[in-house]
PDB file of C-alpha atoms in Angstrom:
ATOM      1  CA  UNK P1226     114.357  96.785 115.161  1.00  0.00           C
ATOM      2  CA  UNK P1227     115.756  93.772 113.320  1.00  0.00           C
ATOM      3  CA  UNK P1228     113.022  91.265 112.635  1.00  0.00           C
ATOM      4  CA  UNK P1229     111.410  88.918 110.129  1.00  0.00           C
ATOM      5  CA  UNK P1230     107.628  88.660 109.885  1.00  0.00           C
ATOM      6  CA  UNK P1231     106.025  85.819 107.940  1.00  0.00           C
ATOM      7  CA  UNK P1232     102.550  85.789 106.453  1.00  0.00           C
ATOM      8  CA  UNK P1233     100.532  83.871 103.897  1.00  0.00           C
ATOM      9  CA  UNK P1234     100.000  80.565 105.631  1.00  0.00           C
ATOM     10  CA  UNK P1235      96.650  78.882 105.893  1.00  0.00           C
ATOM     11  CA  UNK P1236      94.555  75.870 105.013  1.00  0.00           C
ATOM     12  CA  UNK P1237      94.720  74.576 101.444  1.00  0.00           C
ATOM     13  CA  UNK P1238      93.523  71.437  99.707  1.00  0.00           C
ATOM     14  CA  UNK P1239      95.981  68.902  98.297  1.00  0.00           C
ATOM     15  CA  UNK P1240      97.212  70.066  94.910  1.00  0.00           C
ATOM     16  CA  UNK P1241      96.640  73.694  95.824  1.00  0.00           C
ATOM     17  CA  UNK P1242      99.025  76.624  96.099  1.00  0.00           C
ATOM     18  CA  UNK P1243     100.106  79.191  98.646  1.00  0.00           C
ATOM     19  CA  UNK P1244     102.606  82.022  98.662  1.00  0.00           C
ATOM     20  CA  UNK P1245     104.427  82.786 101.877  1.00  0.00           C
ATOM     21  CA  UNK P1246     105.975  86.186 102.490  1.00  0.00           C
ATOM     22  CA  UNK P1247     108.756  87.179 104.855  1.00  0.00           C
ATOM     23  CA  UNK P1248     108.995  90.909 105.421  1.00  0.00           C
ATOM     24  CA  UNK P1249     112.368  91.971 106.754  1.00  0.00           C
ATOM     25  CA  UNK P1250     113.146  95.056 108.780  1.00  0.00           C
ATOM     26  CA  UNK P1251     116.530  96.183 109.959  1.00  0.00           C
ATOM     27  CA  UNK P1252     118.324  94.017 107.392  1.00  0.00           C
ATOM     28  CA  UNK P1253     118.376  93.949 103.593  1.00  0.00           C
ATOM     29  CA  UNK P1254     117.139  90.760 101.931  1.00  0.00           C
ATOM     30  CA  UNK P1255     119.399  91.442  98.977  1.00  0.00           C
ATOM     31  CA  UNK P1256     122.625  91.254 100.975  1.00  0.00           C
ATOM     32  CA  UNK P1257     121.894  88.284 103.221  1.00  0.00           C
ATOM     33  CA  UNK P1258     121.412  84.592 102.686  1.00  0.00           C
ATOM     34  CA  UNK P1259     117.792  83.999 103.530  1.00  0.00           C
ATOM     35  CA  UNK P1260     115.375  81.162 103.263  1.00  0.00           C
ATOM     36  CA  UNK P1261     112.736  78.947 104.758  1.00  0.00           C
ATOM     37  CA  UNK P1262     112.689  76.050 107.163  1.00  0.00           C
ATOM     38  CA  UNK P1263     109.688  74.055 108.261  1.00  0.00           C
ATOM     39  CA  UNK P1264     108.788  71.965 111.268  1.00  0.00           C
ATOM     40  CA  UNK P1265     106.014  69.417 111.407  1.00  0.00           C
ATOM     41  CA  UNK P1266     104.627  68.138 114.725  1.00  0.00           C
ATOM     42  CA  UNK P1267     107.013  65.674 116.315  1.00  0.00           C
ATOM     43  CA  UNK P1268     109.697  66.261 113.703  1.00  0.00           C
ATOM     44  CA  UNK P1269     112.905  68.247 113.520  1.00  0.00           C
ATOM     45  CA  UNK P1270     113.079  71.565 111.733  1.00  0.00           C
ATOM     46  CA  UNK P1271     114.249  71.034 108.139  1.00  0.00           C
ATOM     47  CA  UNK P1272     115.532  73.318 105.425  1.00  0.00           C
ATOM     48  CA  UNK P1273     113.086  73.947 102.597  1.00  0.00           C
ATOM     49  CA  UNK P1274     114.813  76.523 100.412  1.00  0.00           C
ATOM     50  CA  UNK P1275     117.436  79.242 100.554  1.00  0.00           C
ATOM     51  CA  UNK P1276     118.752  82.062  98.415  1.00  0.00           C
ATOM     52  CA  UNK P1277     122.151  83.696  98.750  1.00  0.00           C
ATOM     53  CA  UNK P1278     122.925  87.358  98.258  1.00  0.00           C
ATOM     54  CA  UNK P1279     124.448  86.367  94.934  1.00  0.00           C
ATOM     55  CA  UNK P1280     121.196  84.752  93.848  1.00  0.00           C
ATOM     56  CA  UNK P1281     122.126  81.096  94.216  1.00  0.00           C
ATOM     57  CA  UNK P1282     119.151  79.010  95.264  1.00  0.00           C
ATOM     58  CA  UNK P1283     119.041  75.698  97.076  1.00  0.00           C
ATOM     59  CA  UNK P1284     116.021  73.440  97.518  1.00  0.00           C
ATOM     60  CA  UNK P1285     115.335  70.354  99.558  1.00  0.00           C
ATOM     61  CA  UNK P1286     114.709  67.341  97.357  1.00  0.00           C
ATOM     62  CA  UNK P1287     111.158  67.013  98.644  1.00  0.00           C
ATOM     63  CA  UNK P1288     110.153  70.426  97.229  1.00  0.00           C
ATOM     64  CA  UNK P1289     112.160  70.578  94.002  1.00  0.00           C
ATOM     65  CA  UNK P1290     109.931  71.406  91.080  1.00  0.00           C
ATOM     66  CA  UNK P1291     107.068  72.480  93.355  1.00  0.00           C
ATOM     67  CA  UNK P1292     108.390  75.383  95.455  1.00  0.00           C
ATOM     68  CA  UNK P1293     110.163  78.545  94.333  1.00  0.00           C
ATOM     69  CA  UNK P1294     112.025  81.019  96.507  1.00  0.00           C
ATOM     70  CA  UNK P1295     112.363  84.610  95.386  1.00  0.00           C
ATOM     71  CA  UNK P1296     112.911  88.053  96.799  1.00  0.00           C
ATOM     72  CA  UNK P1297     111.511  91.477  96.158  1.00  0.00           C
ATOM     73  CA  UNK P1298     114.225  93.963  96.931  1.00  0.00           C
ATOM     74  CA  UNK P1299     111.909  96.961  96.653  1.00  0.00           C
ATOM     75  CA  UNK P1300     109.640  95.513  99.344  1.00  0.00           C
ATOM     76  CA  UNK P1301     112.548  93.942 101.231  1.00  0.00           C
ATOM     77  CA  UNK P1302     110.622  90.682 101.280  1.00  0.00           C
ATOM     78  CA  UNK P1303     111.431  87.033 100.626  1.00  0.00           C
ATOM     79  CA  UNK P1304     108.762  84.805  99.125  1.00  0.00           C
ATOM     80  CA  UNK P1305     108.105  81.099  98.949  1.00  0.00           C
ATOM     81  CA  UNK P1306     105.744  80.071  96.168  1.00  0.00           C
ATOM     82  CA  UNK P1307     104.358  76.629  96.945  1.00  0.00           C
ATOM     83  CA  UNK P1308     102.523  74.620  94.289  1.00  0.00           C
ATOM     84  CA  UNK P1309     101.165  71.077  94.115  1.00  0.00           C
ATOM     85  CA  UNK P1310     100.939  70.992  97.877  1.00  0.00           C
ATOM     86  CA  UNK P1311     100.734  67.648  99.627  1.00  0.00           C
ATOM     87  CA  UNK P1312      99.449  66.717 103.089  1.00  0.00           C
ATOM     88  CA  UNK P1313     103.049  66.017 104.108  1.00  0.00           C
ATOM     89  CA  UNK P1314     103.858  69.686 103.491  1.00  0.00           C
ATOM     90  CA  UNK P1315     101.803  70.525 106.572  1.00  0.00           C
ATOM     91  CA  UNK P1316     104.096  72.324 109.014  1.00  0.00           C
ATOM     92  CA  UNK P1317     105.006  75.640 110.555  1.00  0.00           C
ATOM     93  CA  UNK P1318     107.173  77.486 108.058  1.00  0.00           C
ATOM     94  CA  UNK P1319     109.903  79.747 109.404  1.00  0.00           C
ATOM     95  CA  UNK P1320     111.786  82.436 107.542  1.00  0.00           C
ATOM     96  CA  UNK P1321     115.434  82.886 108.470  1.00  0.00           C
ATOM     97  CA  UNK P1322     118.420  85.077 107.706  1.00  0.00           C
ATOM     98  CA  UNK P1323     122.066  84.149 108.172  1.00  0.00           C
ATOM     99  CA  UNK P1324     123.802  86.810 110.195  1.00  0.00           C
ATOM    100  CA  UNK P1325     127.411  87.212 111.309  1.00  0.00           C
ATOM    101  CA  UNK P1326     126.363  86.368 114.878  1.00  0.00           C
ATOM    102  CA  UNK P1327     124.023  83.512 114.063  1.00  0.00           C
ATOM    103  CA  UNK P1328     120.571  83.011 112.618  1.00  0.00           C
ATOM    104  CA  UNK P1329     117.671  85.426 112.754  1.00  0.00           C
ATOM    105  CA  UNK P1330     114.276  83.683 112.798  1.00  0.00           C
ATOM    106  CA  UNK P1331     110.761  84.770 112.156  1.00  0.00           C
ATOM    107  CA  UNK P1332     107.848  83.676 114.325  1.00  0.00           C
ATOM    108  CA  UNK P1333     106.555  81.135 111.807  1.00  0.00           C
ATOM    109  CA  UNK P1334     103.372  80.693 109.823  1.00  0.00           C
ATOM    110  CA  UNK P1335     101.207  77.579 109.801  1.00  0.00           C
ATOM    111  CA  UNK P1336     100.556  75.760 106.539  1.00  0.00           C
ATOM    112  CA  UNK P1337      97.963  72.991 106.610  1.00  0.00           C
ATOM    113  CA  UNK P1338      97.288  70.843 103.549  1.00  0.00           C
ATOM    114  CA  UNK P1339      94.110  68.861 103.988  1.00  0.00           C
ATOM    115  CA  UNK P1340      90.886  68.018 102.223  1.00  0.00           C
TER     116      UNK P1340
END
């Protein structure tokens, strides 16, 4: 079964850190462009970060210097390390993979930044 399963979300105080994980099955993270989007209540889904099969990374301006995308090929997992979190980072974070037929999405994981 081809699927992406996110984990690692939760409640964190401003300035804190979280690491999101996206475990892939049925596809190899090393040979696909994969990344993270997020969607806050009442807002459109927006790209956070991506990583190509060749290793090129891309970050939204609002996370540059704070978030890092990486992948663990042995565990077939994509990670999003999030530091210096702000209340405006509160959203559901979705892992995705670009496929020849379209985009494969995970179910999402909630990140809430609040004191």
